[in-house]
Short mmCIF file of N, CA and C in Angstrom, two decimals:
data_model
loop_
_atom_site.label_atom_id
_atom_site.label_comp_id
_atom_site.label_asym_id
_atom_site.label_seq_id
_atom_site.Cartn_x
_atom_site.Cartn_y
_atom_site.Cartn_z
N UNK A 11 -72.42 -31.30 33.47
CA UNK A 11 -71.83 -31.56 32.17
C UNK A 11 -72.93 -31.66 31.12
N UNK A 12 -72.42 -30.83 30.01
CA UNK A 12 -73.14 -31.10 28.96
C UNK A 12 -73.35 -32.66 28.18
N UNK A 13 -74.48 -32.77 27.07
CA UNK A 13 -74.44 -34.00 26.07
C UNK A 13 -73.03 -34.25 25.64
N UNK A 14 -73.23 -35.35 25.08
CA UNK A 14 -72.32 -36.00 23.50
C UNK A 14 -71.60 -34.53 22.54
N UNK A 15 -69.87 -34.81 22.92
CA UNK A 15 -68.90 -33.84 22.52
C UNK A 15 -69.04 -34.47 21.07
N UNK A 16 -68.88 -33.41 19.96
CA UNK A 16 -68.27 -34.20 18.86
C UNK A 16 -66.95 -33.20 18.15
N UNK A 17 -65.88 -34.08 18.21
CA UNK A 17 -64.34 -33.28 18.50
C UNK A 17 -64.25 -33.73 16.26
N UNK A 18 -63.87 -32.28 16.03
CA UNK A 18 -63.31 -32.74 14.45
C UNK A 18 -61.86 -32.78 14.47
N UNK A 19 -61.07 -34.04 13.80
CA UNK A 19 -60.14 -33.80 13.71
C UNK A 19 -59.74 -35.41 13.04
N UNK A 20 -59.94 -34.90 11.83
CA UNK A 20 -59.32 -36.05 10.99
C UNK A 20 -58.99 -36.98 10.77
N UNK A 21 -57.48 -36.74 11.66
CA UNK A 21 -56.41 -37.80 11.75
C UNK A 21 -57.11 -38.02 13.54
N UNK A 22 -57.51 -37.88 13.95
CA UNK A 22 -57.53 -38.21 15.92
C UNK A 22 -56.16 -37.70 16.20
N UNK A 23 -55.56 -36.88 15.62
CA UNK A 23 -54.10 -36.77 16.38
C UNK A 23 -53.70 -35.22 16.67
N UNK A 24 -53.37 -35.04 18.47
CA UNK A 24 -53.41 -34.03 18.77
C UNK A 24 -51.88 -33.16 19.07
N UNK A 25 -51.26 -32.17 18.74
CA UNK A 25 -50.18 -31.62 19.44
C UNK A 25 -50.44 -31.22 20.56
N UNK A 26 -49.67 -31.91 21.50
CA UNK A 26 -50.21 -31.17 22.94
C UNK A 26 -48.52 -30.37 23.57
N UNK A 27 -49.47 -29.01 24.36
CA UNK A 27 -48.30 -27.88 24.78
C UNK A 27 -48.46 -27.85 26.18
N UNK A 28 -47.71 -27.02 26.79
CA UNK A 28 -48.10 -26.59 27.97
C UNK A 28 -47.86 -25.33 28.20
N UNK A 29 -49.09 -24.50 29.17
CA UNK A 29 -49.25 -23.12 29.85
C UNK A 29 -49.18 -23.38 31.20
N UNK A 30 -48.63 -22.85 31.57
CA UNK A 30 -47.79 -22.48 33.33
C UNK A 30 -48.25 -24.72 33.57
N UNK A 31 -49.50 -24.82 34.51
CA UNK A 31 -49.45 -26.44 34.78
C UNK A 31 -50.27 -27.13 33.98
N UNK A 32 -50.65 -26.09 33.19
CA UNK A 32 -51.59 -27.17 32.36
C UNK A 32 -51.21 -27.72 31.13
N UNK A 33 -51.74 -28.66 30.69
CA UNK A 33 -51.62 -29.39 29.15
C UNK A 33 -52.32 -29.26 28.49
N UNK A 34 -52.60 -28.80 27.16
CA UNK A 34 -53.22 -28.10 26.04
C UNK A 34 -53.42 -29.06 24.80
N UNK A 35 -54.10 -29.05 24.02
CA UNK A 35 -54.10 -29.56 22.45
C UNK A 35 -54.57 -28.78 21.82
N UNK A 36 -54.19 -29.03 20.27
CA UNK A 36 -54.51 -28.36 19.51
C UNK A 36 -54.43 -29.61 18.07
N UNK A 37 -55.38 -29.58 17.10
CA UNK A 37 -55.40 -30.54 16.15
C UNK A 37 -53.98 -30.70 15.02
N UNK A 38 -53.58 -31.64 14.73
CA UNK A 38 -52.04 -31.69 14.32
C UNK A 38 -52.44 -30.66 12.98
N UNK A 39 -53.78 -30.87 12.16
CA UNK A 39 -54.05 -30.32 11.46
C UNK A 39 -54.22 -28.92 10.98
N UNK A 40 -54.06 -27.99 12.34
CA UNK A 40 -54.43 -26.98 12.69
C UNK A 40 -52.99 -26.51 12.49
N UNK A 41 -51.65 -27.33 13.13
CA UNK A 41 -50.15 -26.73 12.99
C UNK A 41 -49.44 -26.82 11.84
N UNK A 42 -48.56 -25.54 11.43
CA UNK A 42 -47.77 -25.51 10.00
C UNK A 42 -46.71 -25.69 10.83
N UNK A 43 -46.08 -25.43 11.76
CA UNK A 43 -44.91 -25.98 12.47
C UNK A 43 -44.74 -25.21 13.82
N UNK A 44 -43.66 -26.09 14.65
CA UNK A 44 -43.36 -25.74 15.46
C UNK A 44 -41.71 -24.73 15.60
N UNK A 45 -41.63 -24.00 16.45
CA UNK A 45 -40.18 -23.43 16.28
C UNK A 45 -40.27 -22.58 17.93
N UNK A 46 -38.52 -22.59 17.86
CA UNK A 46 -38.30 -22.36 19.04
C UNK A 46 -38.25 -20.32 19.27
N UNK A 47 -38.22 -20.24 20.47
CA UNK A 47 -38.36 -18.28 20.61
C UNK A 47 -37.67 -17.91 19.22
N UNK A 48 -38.54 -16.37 18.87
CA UNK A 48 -37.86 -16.35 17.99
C UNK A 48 -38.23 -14.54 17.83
N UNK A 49 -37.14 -13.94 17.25
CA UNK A 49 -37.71 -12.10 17.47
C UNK A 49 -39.28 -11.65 16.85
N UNK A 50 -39.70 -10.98 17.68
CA UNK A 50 -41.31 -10.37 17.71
C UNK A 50 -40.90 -9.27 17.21
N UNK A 51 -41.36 -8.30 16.13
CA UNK A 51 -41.68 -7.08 15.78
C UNK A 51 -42.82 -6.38 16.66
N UNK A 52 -42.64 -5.43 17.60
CA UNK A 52 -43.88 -4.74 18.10
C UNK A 52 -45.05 -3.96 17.70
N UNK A 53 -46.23 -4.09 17.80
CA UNK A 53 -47.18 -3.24 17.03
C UNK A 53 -47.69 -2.25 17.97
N UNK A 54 -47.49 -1.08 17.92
CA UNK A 54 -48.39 0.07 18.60
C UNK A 54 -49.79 -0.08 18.27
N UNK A 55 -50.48 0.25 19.90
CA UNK A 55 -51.82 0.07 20.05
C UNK A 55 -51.91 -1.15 19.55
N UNK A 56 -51.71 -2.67 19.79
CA UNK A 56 -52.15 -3.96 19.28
C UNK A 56 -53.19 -4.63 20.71
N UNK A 57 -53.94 -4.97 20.62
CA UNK A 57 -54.61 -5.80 21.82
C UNK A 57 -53.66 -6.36 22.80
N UNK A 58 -53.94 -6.32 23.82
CA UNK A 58 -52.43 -6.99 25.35
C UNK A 58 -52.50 -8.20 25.02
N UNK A 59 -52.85 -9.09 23.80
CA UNK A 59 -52.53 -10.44 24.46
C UNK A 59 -51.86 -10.68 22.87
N UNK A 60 -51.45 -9.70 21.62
CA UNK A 60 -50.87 -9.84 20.91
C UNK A 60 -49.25 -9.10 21.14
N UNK A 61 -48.71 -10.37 21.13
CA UNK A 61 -46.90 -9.66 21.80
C UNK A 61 -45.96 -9.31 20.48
N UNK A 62 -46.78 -9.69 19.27
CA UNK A 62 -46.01 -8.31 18.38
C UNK A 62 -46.06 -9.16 16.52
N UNK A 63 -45.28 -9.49 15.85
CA UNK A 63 -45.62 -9.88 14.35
C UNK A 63 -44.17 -10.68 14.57
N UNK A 64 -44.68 -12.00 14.03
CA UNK A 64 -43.47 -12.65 13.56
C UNK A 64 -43.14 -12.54 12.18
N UNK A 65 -42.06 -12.90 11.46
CA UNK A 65 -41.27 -12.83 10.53
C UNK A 65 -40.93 -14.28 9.83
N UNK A 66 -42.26 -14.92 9.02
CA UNK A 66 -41.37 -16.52 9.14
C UNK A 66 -41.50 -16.32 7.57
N UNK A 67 -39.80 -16.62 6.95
CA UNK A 67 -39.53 -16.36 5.89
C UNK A 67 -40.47 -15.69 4.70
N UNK A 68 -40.93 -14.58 5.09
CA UNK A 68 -41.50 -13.28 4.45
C UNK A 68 -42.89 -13.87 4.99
N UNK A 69 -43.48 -14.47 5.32
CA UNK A 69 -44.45 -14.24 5.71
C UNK A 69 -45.26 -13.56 6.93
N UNK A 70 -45.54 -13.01 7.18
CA UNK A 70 -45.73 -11.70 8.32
C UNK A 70 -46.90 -12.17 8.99
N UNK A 71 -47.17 -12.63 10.27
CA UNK A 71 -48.39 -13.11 11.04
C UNK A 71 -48.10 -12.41 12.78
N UNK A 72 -49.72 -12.08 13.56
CA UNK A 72 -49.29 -12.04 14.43
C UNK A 72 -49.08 -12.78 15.12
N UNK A 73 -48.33 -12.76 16.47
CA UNK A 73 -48.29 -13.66 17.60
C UNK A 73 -49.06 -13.30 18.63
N UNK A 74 -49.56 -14.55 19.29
CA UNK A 74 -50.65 -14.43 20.46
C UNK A 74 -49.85 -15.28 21.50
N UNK A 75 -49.93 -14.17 22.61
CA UNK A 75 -49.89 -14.61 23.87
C UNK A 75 -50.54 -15.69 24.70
N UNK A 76 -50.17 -16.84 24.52
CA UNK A 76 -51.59 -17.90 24.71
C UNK A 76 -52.19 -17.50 26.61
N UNK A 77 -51.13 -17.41 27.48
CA UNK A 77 -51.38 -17.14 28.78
C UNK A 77 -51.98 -15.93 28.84
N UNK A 78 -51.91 -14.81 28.39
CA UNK A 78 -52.31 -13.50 28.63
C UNK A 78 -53.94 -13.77 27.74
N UNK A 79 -54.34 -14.46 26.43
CA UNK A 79 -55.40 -14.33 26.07
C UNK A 79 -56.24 -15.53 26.97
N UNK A 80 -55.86 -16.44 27.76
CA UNK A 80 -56.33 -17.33 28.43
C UNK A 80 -56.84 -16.41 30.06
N UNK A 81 -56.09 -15.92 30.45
CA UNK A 81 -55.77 -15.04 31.62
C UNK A 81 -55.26 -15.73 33.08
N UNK A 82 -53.99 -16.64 32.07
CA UNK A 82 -53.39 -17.38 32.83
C UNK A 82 -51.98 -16.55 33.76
N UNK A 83 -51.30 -16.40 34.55
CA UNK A 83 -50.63 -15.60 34.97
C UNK A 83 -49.24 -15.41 34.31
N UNK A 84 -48.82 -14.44 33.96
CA UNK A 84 -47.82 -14.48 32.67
C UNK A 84 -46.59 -15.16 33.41
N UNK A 85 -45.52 -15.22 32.23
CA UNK A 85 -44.57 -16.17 32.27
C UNK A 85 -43.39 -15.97 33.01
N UNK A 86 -42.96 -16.28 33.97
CA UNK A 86 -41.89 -15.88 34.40
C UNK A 86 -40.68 -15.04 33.85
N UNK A 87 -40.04 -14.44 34.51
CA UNK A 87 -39.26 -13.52 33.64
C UNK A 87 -37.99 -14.45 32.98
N UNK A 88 -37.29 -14.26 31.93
CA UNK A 88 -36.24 -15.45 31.36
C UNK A 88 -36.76 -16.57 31.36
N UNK A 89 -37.79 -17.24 31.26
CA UNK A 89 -38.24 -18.08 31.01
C UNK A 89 -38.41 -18.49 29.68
N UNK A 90 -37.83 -19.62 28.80
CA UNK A 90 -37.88 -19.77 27.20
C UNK A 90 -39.18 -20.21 27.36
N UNK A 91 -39.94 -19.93 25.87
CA UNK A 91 -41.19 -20.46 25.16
C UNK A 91 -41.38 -20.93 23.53
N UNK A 92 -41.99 -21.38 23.32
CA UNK A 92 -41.92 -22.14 21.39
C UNK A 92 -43.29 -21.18 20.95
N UNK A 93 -43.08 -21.41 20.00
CA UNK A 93 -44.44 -20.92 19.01
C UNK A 93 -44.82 -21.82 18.14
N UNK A 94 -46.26 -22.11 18.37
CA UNK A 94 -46.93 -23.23 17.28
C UNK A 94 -47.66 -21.94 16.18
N UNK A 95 -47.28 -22.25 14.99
CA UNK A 95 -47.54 -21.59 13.85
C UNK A 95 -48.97 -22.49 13.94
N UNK A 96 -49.87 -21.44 13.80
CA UNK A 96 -51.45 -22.37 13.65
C UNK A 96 -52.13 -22.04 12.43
N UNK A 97 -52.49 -22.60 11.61
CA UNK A 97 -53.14 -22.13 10.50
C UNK A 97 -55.16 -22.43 11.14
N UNK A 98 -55.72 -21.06 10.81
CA UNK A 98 -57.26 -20.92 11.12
C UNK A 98 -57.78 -20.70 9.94
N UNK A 99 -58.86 -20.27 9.69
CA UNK A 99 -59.39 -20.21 8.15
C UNK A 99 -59.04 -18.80 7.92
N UNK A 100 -58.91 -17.55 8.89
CA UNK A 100 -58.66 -16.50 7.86
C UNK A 100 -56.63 -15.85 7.94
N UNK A 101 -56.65 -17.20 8.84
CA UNK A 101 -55.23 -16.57 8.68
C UNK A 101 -54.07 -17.54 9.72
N UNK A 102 -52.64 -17.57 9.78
CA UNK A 102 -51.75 -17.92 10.24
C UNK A 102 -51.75 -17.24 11.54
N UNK A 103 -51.45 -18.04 12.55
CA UNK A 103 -51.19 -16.92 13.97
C UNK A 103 -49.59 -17.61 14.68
N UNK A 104 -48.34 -17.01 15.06
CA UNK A 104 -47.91 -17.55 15.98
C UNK A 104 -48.32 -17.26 17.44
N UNK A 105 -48.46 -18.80 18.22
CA UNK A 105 -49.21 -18.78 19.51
C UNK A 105 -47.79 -18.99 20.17
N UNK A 106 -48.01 -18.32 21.22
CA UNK A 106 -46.56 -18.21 21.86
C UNK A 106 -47.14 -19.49 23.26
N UNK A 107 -46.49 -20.27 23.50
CA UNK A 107 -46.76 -21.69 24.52
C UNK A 107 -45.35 -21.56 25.62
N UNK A 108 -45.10 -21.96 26.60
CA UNK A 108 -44.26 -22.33 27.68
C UNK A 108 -43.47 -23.22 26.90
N UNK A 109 -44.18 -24.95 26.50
CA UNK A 109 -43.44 -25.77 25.61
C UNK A 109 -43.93 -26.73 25.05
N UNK A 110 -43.69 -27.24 24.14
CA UNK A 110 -44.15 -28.11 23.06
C UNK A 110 -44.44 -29.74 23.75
N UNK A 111 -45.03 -30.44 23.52
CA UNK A 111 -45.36 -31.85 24.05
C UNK A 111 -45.22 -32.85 22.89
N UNK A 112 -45.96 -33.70 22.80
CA UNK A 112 -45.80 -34.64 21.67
C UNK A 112 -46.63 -34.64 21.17
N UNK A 113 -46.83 -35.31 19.76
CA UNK A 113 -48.18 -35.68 18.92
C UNK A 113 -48.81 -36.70 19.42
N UNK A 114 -50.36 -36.86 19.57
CA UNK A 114 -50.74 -37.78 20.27
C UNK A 114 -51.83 -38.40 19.93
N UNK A 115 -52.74 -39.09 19.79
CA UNK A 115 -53.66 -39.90 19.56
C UNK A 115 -54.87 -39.76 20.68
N UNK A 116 -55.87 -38.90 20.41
CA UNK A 116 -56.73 -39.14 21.67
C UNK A 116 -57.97 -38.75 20.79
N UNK A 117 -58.75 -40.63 20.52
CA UNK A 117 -59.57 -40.39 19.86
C UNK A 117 -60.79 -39.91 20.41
N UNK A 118 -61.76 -39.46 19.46
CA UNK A 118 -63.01 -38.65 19.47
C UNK A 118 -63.77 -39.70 20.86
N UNK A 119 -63.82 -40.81 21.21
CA UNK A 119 -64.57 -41.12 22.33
C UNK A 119 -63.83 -40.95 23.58
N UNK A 120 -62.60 -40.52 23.42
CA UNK A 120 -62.12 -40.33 24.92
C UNK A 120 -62.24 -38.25 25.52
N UNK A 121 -62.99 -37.55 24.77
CA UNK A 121 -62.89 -36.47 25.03
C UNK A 121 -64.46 -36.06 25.48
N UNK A 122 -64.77 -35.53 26.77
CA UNK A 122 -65.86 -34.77 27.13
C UNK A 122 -65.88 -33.49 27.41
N UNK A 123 -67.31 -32.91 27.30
CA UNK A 123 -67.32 -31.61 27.52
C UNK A 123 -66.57 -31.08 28.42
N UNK A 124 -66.55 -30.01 28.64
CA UNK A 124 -65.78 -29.42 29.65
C UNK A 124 -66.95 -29.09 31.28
N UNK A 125 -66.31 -29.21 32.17
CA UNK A 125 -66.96 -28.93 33.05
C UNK A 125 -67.75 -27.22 33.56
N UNK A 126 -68.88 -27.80 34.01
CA UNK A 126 -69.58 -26.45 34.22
C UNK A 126 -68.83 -25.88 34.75
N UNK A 127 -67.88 -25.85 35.95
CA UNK A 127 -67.35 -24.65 36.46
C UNK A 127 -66.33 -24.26 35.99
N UNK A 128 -65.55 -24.11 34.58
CA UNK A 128 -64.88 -23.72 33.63
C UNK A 128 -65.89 -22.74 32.91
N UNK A 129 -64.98 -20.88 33.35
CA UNK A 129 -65.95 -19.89 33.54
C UNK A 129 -66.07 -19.44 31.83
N UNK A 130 -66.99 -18.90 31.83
CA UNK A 130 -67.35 -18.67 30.12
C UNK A 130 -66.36 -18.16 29.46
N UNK A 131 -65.61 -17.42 29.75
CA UNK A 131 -65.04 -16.60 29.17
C UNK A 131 -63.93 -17.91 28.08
N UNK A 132 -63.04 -18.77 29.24
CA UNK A 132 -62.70 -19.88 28.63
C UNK A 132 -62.93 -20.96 27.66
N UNK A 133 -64.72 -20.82 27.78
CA UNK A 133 -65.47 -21.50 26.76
C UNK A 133 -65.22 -21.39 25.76
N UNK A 134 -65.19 -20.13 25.41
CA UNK A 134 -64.58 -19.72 23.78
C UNK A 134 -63.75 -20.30 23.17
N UNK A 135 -62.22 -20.62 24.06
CA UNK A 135 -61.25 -21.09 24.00
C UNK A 135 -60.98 -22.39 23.74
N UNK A 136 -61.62 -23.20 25.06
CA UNK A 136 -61.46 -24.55 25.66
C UNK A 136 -63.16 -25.27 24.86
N UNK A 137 -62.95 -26.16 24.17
CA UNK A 137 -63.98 -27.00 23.90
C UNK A 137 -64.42 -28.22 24.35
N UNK A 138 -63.41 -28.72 25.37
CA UNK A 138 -63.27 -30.07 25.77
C UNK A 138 -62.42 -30.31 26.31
N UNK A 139 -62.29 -31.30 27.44
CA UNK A 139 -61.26 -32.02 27.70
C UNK A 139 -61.43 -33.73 27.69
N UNK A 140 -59.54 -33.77 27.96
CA UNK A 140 -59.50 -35.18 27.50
C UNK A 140 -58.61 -35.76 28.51
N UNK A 141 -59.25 -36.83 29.60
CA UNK A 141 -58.22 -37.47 31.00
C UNK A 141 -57.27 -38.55 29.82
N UNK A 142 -56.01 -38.61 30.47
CA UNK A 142 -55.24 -39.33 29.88
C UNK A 142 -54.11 -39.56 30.84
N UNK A 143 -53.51 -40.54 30.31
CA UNK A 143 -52.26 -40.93 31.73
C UNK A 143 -51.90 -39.78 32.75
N UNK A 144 -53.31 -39.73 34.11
CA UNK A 144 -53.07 -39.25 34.96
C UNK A 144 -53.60 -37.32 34.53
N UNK A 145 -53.66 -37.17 33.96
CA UNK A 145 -53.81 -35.57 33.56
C UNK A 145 -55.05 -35.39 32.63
N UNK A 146 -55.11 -33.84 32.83
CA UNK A 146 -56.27 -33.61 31.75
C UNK A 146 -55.85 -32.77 30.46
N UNK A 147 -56.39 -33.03 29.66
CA UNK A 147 -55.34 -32.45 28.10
C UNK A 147 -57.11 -31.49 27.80
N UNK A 148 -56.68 -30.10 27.81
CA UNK A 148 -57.58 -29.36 27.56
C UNK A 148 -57.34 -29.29 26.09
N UNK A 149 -58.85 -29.20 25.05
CA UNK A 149 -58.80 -28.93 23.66
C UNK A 149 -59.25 -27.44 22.96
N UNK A 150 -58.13 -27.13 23.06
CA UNK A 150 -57.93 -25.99 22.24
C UNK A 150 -58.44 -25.36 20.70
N UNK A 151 -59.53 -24.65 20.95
CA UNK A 151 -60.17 -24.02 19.38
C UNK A 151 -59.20 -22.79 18.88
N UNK A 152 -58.52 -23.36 17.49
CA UNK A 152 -57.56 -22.40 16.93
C UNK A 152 -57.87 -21.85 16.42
N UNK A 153 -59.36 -21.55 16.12
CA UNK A 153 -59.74 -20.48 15.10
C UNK A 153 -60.00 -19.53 15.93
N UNK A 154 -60.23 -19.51 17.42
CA UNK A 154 -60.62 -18.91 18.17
C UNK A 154 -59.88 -17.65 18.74
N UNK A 155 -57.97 -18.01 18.73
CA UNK A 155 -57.44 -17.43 19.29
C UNK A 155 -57.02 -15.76 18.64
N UNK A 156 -57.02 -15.43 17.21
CA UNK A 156 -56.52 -14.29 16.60
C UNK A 156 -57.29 -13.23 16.90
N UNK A 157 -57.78 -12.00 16.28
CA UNK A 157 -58.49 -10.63 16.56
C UNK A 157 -58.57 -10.02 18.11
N UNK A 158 -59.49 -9.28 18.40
CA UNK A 158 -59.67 -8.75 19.36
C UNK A 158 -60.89 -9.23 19.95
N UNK A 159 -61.68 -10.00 19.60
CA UNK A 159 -62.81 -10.93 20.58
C UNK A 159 -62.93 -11.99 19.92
N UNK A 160 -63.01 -13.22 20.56
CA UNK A 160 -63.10 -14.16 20.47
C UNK A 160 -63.71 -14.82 19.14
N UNK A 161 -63.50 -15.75 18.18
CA UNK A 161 -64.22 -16.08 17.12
C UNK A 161 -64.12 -17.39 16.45
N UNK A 162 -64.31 -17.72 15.66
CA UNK A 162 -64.22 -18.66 15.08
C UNK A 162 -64.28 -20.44 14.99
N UNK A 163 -63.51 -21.18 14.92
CA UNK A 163 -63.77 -22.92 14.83
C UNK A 163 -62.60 -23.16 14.96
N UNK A 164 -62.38 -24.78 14.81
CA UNK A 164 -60.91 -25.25 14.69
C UNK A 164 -60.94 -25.97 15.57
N UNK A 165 -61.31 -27.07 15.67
CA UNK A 165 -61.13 -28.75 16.86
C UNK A 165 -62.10 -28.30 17.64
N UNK A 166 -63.71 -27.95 17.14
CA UNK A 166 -64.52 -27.52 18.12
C UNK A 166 -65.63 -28.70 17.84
N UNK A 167 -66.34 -28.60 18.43
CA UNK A 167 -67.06 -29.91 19.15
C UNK A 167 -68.20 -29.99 18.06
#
């Protein structure tokens, strides 16, 4: 394990989701809202882990596959999912999640690095985790998730 994490996030208060068994956060600050499935417009030739453009009252953003850009094993078939509308600095993304959790409180001293054998590629993604009643709440960088390689900030250390 690496030094001393330092997690930004304002308020200390996290939305946490879930992908297939795991539990996720993301900074409350980071979400313009939550909403349940909702129709995808498809884009030809778009990257595999963008599942197509949402439509939220004229505003046009894509959606990201959070399991497919994680390379978590995709979602069962008929299986419902939510979308957390995430605001990053260059833009709105809907992240498509399994399901929504609660808002939560997990301040800046209860979160450490992530462990060495959490493979790089995830690094990008995952900035930290955080043990909490019984589980580990992985912290999610939202600036990270939009384009076609990895980029940006957003609840990063």
């Amino acid at each position: 394990m690496r030094g001393r994490l330092e997690v930004e996030s304002e308020s200390g208060r996290w939305v946490t989701f879930f992908l297939a068994d795991e539990v996720l956060a993301v900074r409350v600050e980071d979400v313009q809202e939550v909403l349940n499935q909702q129709p995808l417009t498809p884009v030809p030739l778009a990257p595999g882990h963008i599942l197509g453009l949402l439509n939220l009252r004229g505003q046009i953003m894509p959606a990201v596959d959070l399991r497919k850009r994680l390379g978590f094993p995709p979602r069962p078939a008929g299986k419902a999912s939510s979308l957390l509308v995430v605001k990053t600095a260059e833009e709105l993304l809907s992240v498509v999640v399994d399901d929504v959790g609660d808002v939560m409180e997990l301040p800046q001293p209860h979160w450490k690095p992530p462990p060495d054998t959490l493979p790089e590629h995830h690094r990008t993604y995952i900035f930290g985790i955080c043990p909490i009643e019984g589980h580990v709440v992985l912290g999610l960088r939202a600036g990270a998730l939009g384009g076609d390689e990895p980029r940006g900030q957003g609840g990063t250390p």
